[in-house]
Every structure is written in structure tokens, then in C-alpha cells.
PDB file of C-alpha atoms in Angstrom:
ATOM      1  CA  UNK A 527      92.516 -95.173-176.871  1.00 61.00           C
ATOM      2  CA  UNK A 528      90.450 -98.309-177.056  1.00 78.00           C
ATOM      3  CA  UNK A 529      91.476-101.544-176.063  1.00 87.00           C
ATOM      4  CA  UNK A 530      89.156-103.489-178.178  1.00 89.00           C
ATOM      5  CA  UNK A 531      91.023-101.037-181.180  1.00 90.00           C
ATOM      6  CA  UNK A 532      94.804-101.844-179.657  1.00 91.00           C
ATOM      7  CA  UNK A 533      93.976-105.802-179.360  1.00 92.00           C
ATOM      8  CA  UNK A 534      93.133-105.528-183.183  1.00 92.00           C
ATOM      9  CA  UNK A 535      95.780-103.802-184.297  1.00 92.00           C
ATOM     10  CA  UNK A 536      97.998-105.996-182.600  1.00 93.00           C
ATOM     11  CA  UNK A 537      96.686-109.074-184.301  1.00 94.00           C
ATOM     12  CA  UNK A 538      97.010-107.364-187.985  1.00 93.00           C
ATOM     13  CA  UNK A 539     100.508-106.004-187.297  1.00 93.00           C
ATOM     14  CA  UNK A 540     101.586-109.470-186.396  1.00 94.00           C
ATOM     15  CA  UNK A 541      99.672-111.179-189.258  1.00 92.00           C
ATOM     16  CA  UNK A 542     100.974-108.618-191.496  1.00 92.00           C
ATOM     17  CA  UNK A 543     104.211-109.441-190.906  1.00 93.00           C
ATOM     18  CA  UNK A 544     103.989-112.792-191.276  1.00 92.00           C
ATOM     19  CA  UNK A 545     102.024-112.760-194.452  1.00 91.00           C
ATOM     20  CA  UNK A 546     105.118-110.763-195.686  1.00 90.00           C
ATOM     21  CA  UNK A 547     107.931-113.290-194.811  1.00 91.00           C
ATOM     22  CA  UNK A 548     105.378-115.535-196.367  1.00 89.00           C
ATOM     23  CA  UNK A 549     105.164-113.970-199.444  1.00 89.00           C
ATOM     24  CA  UNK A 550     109.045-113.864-199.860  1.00 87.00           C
ATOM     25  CA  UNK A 551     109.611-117.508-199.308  1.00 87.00           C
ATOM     26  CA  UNK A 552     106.467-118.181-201.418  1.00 86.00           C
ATOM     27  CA  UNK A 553     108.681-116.520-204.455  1.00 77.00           C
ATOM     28  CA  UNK A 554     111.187-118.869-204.713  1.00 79.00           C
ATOM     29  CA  UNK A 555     108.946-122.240-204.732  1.00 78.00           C
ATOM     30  CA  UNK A 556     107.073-124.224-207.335  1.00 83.00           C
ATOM     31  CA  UNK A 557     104.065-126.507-207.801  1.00 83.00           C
ATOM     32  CA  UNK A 558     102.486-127.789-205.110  1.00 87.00           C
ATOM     33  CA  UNK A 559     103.931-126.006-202.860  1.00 87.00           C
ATOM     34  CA  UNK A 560     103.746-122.981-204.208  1.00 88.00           C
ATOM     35  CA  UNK A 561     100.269-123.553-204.489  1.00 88.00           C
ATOM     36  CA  UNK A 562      99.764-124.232-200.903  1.00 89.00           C
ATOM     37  CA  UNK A 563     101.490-121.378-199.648  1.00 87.00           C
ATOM     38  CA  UNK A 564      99.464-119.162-201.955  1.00 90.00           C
ATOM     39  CA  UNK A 565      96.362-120.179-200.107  1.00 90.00           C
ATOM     40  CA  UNK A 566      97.544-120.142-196.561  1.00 91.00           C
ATOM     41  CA  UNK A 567      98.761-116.527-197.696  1.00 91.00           C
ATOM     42  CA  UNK A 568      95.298-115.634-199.253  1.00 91.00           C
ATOM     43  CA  UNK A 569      93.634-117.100-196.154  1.00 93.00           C
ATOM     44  CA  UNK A 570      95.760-114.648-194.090  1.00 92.00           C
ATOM     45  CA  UNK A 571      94.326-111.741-196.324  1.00 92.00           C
ATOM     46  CA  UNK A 572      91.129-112.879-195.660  1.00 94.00           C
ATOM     47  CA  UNK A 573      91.844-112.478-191.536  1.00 94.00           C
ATOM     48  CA  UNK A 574      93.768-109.300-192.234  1.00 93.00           C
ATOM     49  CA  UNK A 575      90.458-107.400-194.221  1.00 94.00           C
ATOM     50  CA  UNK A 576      88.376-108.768-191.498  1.00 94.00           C
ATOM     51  CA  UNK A 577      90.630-107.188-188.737  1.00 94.00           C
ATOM     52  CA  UNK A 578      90.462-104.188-190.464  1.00 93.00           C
ATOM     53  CA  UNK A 579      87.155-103.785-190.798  1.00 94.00           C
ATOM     54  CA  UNK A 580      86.562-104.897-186.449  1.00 94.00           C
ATOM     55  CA  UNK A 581      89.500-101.869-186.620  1.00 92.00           C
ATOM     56  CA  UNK A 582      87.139 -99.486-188.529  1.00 93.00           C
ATOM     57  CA  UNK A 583      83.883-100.369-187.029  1.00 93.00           C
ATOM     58  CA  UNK A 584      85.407-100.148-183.321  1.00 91.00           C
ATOM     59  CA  UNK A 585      87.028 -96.911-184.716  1.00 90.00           C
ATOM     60  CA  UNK A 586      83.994 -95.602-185.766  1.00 91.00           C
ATOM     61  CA  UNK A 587      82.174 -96.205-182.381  1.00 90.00           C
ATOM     62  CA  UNK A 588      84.396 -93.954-180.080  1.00 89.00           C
ATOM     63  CA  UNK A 589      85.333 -90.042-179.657  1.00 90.00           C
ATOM     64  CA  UNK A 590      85.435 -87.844-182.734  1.00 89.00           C
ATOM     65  CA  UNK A 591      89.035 -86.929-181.815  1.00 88.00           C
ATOM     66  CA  UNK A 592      90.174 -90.180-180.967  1.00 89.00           C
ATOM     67  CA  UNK A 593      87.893 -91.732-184.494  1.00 90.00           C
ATOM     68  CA  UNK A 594      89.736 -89.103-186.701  1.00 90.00           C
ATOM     69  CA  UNK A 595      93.513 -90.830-185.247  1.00 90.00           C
ATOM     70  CA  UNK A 596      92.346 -94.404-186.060  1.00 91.00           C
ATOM     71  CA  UNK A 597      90.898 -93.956-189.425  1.00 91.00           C
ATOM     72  CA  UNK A 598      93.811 -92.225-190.074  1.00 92.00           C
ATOM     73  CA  UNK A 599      95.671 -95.416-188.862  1.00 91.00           C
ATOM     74  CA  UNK A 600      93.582 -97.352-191.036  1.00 92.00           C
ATOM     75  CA  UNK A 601      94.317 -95.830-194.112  1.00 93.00           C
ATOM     76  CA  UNK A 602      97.944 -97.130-193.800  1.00 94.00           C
ATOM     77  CA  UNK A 603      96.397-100.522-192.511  1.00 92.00           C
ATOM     78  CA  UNK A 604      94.969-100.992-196.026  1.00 93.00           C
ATOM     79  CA  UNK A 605      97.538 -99.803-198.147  1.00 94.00           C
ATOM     80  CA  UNK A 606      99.715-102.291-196.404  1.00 93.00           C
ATOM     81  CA  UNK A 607      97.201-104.902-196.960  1.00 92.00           C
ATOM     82  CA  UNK A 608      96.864-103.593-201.047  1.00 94.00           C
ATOM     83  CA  UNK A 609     100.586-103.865-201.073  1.00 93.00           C
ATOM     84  CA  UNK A 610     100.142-107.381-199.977  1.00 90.00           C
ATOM     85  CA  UNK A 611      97.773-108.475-202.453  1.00 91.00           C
ATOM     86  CA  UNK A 612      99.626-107.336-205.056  1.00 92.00           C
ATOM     87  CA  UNK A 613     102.681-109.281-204.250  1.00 89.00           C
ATOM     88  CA  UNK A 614      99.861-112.674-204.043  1.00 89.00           C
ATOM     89  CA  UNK A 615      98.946-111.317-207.506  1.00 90.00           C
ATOM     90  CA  UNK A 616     102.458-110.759-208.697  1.00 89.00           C
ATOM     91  CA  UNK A 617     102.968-114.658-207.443  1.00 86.00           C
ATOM     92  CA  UNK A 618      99.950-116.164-209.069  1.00 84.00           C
ATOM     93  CA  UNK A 619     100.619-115.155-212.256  1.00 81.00           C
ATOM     94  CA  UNK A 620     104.436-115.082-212.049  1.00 68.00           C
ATOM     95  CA  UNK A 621     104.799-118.162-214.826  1.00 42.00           C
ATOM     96  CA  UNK A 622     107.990-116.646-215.401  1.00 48.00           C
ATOM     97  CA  UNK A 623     111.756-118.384-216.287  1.00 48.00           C
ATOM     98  CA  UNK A 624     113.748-118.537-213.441  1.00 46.00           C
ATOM     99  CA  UNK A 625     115.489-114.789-214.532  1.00 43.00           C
ATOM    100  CA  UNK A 626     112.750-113.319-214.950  1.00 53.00           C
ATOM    101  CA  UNK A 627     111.568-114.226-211.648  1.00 50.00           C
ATOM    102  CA  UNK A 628     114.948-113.568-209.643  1.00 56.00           C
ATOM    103  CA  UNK A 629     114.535-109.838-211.600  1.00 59.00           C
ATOM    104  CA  UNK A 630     111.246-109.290-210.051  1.00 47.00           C
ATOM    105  CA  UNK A 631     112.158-110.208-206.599  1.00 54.00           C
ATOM    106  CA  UNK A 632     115.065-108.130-206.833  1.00 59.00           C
ATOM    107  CA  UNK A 633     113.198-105.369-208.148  1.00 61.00           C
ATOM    108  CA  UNK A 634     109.393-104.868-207.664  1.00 58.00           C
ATOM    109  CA  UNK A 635     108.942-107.430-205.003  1.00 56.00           C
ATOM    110  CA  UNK A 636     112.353-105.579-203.007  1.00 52.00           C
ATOM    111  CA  UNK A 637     110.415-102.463-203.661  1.00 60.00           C
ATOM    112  CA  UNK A 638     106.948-103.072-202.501  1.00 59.00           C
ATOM    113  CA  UNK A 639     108.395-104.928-199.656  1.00 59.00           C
ATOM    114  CA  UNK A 640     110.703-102.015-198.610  1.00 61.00           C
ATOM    115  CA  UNK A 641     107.971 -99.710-198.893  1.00 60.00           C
ATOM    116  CA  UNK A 642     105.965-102.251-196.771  1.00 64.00           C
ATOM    117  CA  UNK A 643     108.388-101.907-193.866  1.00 65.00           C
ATOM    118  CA  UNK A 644     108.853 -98.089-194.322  1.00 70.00           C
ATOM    119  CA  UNK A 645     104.750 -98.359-193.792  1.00 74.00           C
ATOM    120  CA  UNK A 646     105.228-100.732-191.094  1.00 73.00           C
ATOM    121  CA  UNK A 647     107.820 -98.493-189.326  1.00 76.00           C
ATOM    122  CA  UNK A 648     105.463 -95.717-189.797  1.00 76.00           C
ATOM    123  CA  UNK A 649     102.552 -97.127-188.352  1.00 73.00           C
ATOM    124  CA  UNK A 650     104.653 -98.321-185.225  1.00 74.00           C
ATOM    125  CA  UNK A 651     105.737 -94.740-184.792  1.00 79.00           C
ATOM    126  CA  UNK A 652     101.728 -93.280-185.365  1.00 72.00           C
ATOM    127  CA  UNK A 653     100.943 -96.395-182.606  1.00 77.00           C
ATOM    128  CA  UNK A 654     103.752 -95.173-179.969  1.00 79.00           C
ATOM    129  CA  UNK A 655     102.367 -91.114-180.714  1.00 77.00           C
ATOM    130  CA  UNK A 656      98.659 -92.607-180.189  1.00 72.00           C
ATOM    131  CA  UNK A 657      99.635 -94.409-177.220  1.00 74.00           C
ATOM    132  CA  UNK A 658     101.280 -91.650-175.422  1.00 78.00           C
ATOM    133  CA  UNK A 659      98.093 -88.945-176.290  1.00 66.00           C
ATOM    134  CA  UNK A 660      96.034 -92.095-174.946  1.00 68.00           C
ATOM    135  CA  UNK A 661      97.706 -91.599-172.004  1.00 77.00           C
ATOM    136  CA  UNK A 662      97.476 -87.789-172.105  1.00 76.00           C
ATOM    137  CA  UNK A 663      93.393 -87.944-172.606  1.00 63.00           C
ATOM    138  CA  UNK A 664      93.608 -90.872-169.036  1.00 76.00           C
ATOM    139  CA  UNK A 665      95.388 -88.036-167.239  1.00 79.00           C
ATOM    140  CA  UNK A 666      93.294 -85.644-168.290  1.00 54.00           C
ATOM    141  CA  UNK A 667      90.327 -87.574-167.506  1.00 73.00           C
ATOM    142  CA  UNK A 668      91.608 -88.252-164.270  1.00 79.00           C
ATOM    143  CA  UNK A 669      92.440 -84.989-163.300  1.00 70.00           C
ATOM    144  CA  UNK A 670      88.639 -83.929-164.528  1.00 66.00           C
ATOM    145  CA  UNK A 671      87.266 -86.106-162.119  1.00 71.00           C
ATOM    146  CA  UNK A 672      89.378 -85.422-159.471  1.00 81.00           C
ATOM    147  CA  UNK A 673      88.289 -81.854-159.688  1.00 64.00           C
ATOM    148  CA  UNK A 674      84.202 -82.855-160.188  1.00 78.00           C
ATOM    149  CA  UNK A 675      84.984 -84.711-156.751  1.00 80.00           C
ATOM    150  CA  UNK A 676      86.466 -82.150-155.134  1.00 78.00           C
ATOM    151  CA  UNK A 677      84.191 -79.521-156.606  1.00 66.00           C
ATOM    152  CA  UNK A 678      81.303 -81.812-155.210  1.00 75.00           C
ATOM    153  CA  UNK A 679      83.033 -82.174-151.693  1.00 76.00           C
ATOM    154  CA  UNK A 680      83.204 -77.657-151.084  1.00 69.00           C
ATOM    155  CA  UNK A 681      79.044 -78.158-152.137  1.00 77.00           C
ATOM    156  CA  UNK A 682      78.456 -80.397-149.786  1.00 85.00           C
ATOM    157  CA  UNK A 683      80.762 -77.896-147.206  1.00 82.00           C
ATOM    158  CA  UNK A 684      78.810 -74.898-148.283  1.00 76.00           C
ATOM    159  CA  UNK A 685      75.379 -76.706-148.239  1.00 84.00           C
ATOM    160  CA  UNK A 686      76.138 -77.809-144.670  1.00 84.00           C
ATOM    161  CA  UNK A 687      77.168 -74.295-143.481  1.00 89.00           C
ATOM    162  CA  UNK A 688      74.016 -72.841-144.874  1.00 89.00           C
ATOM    163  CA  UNK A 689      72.297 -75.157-142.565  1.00 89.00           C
ATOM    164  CA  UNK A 690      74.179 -74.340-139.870  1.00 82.00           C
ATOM    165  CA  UNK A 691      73.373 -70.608-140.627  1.00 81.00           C
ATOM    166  CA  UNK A 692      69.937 -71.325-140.806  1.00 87.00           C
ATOM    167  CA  UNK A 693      69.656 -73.239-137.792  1.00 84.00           C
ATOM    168  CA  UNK A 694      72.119 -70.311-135.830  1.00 72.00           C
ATOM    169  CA  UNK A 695      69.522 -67.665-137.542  1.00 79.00           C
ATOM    170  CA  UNK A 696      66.293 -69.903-136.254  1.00 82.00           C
ATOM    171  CA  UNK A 697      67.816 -70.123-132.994  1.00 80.00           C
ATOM    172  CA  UNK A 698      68.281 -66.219-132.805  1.00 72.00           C
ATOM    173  CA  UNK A 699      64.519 -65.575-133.600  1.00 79.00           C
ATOM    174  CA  UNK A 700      63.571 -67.571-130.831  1.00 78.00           C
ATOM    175  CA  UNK A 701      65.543 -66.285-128.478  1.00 64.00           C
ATOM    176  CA  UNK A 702      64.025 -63.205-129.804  1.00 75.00           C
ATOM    177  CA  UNK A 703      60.726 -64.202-129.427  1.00 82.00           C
ATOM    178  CA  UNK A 704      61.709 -65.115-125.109  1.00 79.00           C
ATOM    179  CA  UNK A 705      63.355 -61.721-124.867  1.00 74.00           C
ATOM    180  CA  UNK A 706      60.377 -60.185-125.931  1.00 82.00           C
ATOM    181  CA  UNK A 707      57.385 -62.092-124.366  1.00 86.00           C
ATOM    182  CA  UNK A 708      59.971 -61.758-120.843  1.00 76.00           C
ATOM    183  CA  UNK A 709      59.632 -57.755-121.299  1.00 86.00           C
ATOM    184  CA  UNK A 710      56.222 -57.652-121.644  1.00 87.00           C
ATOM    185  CA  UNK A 711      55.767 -60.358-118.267  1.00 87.00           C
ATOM    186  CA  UNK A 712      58.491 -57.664-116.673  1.00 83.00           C
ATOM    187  CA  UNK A 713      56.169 -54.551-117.712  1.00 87.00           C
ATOM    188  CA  UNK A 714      52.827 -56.300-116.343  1.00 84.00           C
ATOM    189  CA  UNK A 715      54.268 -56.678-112.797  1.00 85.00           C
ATOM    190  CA  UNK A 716      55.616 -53.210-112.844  1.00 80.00           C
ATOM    191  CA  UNK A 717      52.346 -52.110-113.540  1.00 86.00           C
ATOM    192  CA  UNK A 718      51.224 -54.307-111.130  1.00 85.00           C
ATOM    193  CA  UNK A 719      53.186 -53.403-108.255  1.00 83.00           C
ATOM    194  CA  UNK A 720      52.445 -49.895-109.025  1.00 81.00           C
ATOM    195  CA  UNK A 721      48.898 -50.283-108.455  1.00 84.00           C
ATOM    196  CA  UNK A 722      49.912 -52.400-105.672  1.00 81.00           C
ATOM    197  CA  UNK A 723      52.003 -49.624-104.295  1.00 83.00           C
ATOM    198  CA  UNK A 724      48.777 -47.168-104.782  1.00 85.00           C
ATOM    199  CA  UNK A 725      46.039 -49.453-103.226  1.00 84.00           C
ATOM    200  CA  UNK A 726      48.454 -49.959-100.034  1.00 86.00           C
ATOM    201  CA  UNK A 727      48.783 -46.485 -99.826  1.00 84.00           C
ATOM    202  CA  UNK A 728      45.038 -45.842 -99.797  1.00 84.00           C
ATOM    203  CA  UNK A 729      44.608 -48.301 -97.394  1.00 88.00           C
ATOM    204  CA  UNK A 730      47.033 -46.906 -95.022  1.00 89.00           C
ATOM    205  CA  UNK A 731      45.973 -43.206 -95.531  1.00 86.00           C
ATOM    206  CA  UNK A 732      42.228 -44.119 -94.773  1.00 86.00           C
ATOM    207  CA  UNK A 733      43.804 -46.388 -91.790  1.00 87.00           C
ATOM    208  CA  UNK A 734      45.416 -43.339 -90.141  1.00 86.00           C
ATOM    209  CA  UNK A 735      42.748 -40.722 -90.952  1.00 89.00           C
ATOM    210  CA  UNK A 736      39.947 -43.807 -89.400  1.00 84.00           C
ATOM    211  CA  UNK A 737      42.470 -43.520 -86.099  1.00 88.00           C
ATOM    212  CA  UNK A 738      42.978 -39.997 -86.413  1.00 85.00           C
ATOM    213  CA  UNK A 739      39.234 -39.440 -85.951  1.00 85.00           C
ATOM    214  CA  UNK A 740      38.718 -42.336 -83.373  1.00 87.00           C
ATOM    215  CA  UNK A 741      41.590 -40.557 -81.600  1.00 86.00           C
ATOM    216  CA  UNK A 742      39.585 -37.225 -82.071  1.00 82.00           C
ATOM    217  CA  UNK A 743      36.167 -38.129 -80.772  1.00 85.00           C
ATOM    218  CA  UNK A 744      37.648 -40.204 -77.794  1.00 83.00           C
ATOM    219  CA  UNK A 745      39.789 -37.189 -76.776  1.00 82.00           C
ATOM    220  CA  UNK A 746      36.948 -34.889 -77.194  1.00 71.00           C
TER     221      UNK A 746
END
């Protein structure tokens, strides 16, 4: 619900009201004061159409949902303000005897202001229903972004476990990588040794067949 809408439609229910009690009390008076009355009450109608139409273009601004609710709202706005005008009219031109008039208020005016009030009492009750769905849609909205944060938070969870997986799988390949160039460095001294092993061995065997035969010749 819009609070621009709500401040407006406090303003006409008020004014609407008052233009009413107005128009009642306007009923029984003559001349100049009847006259003056009439164009305060006029003057009121005047505020009331332009609240209406700050209602309808404020209306027409927000939420398809929420528009379709406060047009609908609007309707009875301005058949509460027709009403109205047609109790001014009924004034204006009421240059009726004294019977005649106390007839009219007792009958028409009774009537259109009874229906006024049912309207009234309607629109209260379509206000309090509006109210509590405005509510409703807050929650709702609330609870969306509740779950877009949270939603947002396991991303940010998952997006730093990848890393971590990443990093973990990185570090793996490189201790890979040592594991392997350490069995080749292993593998080139074994071969190393062994040829090691083989070149001592030479060495020795000609050693002991160079004393055998130093032995030999000495001996001989």
C-alpha cells in the first residue's frame, strides 16, 4: 500500500465528512448565510475532486495488483463525491416553502445521506481489508528478501569451498610433481652407485690379479 495513496485518502475521508454535516446544517438556513455556506461547501468539492484525482494518479503509478484495489476504492470515492454534489444542487435550487423543504430533508436528503454513510462504512471496511493485505505483501516482501540474503550467503559458502578445493587440488599436483622429480633423483643414484659398485670392483680385481702376479714373479 502506498503512503502517498493512504495520506490522501485520509484527507478526503475527513473532508467528506465534513462537507456532509455541512450540507445538513446548510438545509435549514437562508440568505446570506445560506449563501456562504454553499460556497465554503463547493470550495470543499473543489479539494475533494482534486484529492481524488492525486488518489488516481498515485494509484495509477504503483503495482498492477495493488492499482486494480485503489481504483476500485476510487470508484466509491466519486460516487460519494456525486452524492455530494447533488445534495449542493438539491440546496441551490431548493427555493422551496418551508414544507416542502422539511419533506426533502426528510426524504431525499435522509436518503442520499444514509446511503452516503452506508458508502462511507463501506469504504472504511475496503480501507481496513487493504490495510491488512498491505501488510500481507510487507511480510511477504520481507520474507523474499530474507531468503535472497540467505540464498546469497550459501553462494558465497559454496564459492569459498570451491576455492578451497582448488587450492587443496593445486596443492596435490605439486606435491605430485616433488614425488615424482624425488624418484627420478632416487633412480639416478641407484644407477649411480651401481656403476660405482662395478668400477670398485674392477679396480679391486685388477688390484689383486697386479699382486697376484708381482707375488708370482718374485716367488719364481
Amino acid at each position: 500500500m502506498s503512503e502517498v495513496f493512504e495520506g490522501y485518502e485520509r484527507q478526503y475521508c475527513e473532508l467528506s465528512a465534513n462537507l456532509s454535516r455541512k450540507c445538513t446544517a446548510t438545509g435549514a438556513l437562508n440568505g446570506e448565510q445560506k449563501k456562504q455556506k454553499v460556497s465554503e461547501i463547493k470550495a470543499g468539492i473543489d479539494e475533494a475532486e482534486s484529492l481524488i484525482r492525486k488518489m488516481d494518479l498515485e494509484a495509477r503509478s504503483l503495482q498492477p495488483n495493488v492499482k486494480a484495489v485503489l481504483l476500485a476504492k476510487l470508484r466509491e470515492y466519486k460516487s460519494d463525491l456525486n452524492n455530494l454534489k447533488t445534495e449542493v444542487k438539491r440546496i441551490v435550487s431548493g427555493n422551496l416553502n418551508a414544507a416542502a423543504r422539511d419533506e426533502l430533508l426528510e426524504s431525499g436528503m435522509a436518503d442520499t445521506l444514509t446511503a452516503s454513510a452506508d458508502q462511507r462504512t463501506r469504504l472504511v471496511t475496503t480501507t481496513e481489508r487493504l490495510g491488512k493485505s498491505g501488510d500481507r505483501i510487507k511480510e511477504s516482501r520481507r520474507t523474499m528478501l530474507e531468503t535472497e540474503e540467505l540464498g546469497v550467503s550459501i553462494l558465497q559458502d559454496l564459492h569459498s569451498q570451491r576455492q578451497s578445493l582448488l587450492h587443496a587440488n593445486n596443492t596435490l599436483h605439486g606435491v605430485d610433481d616433488n614425488v615424482g622429480r624425488s624418484k627420478k633423483i632416487l633412480t639416478n643414484m641407484s644407477r649411480r652407485m651401481s656403476r660405482n659398485k662395478w668400477m670398485i670392483g674392477s679396480i679391486i680385481a685388477v688390484l689383486v690379479i697386479a699382486i697376484a702376479l708381482i707375488l708370482y714373479f718374485k716367488l719364481k
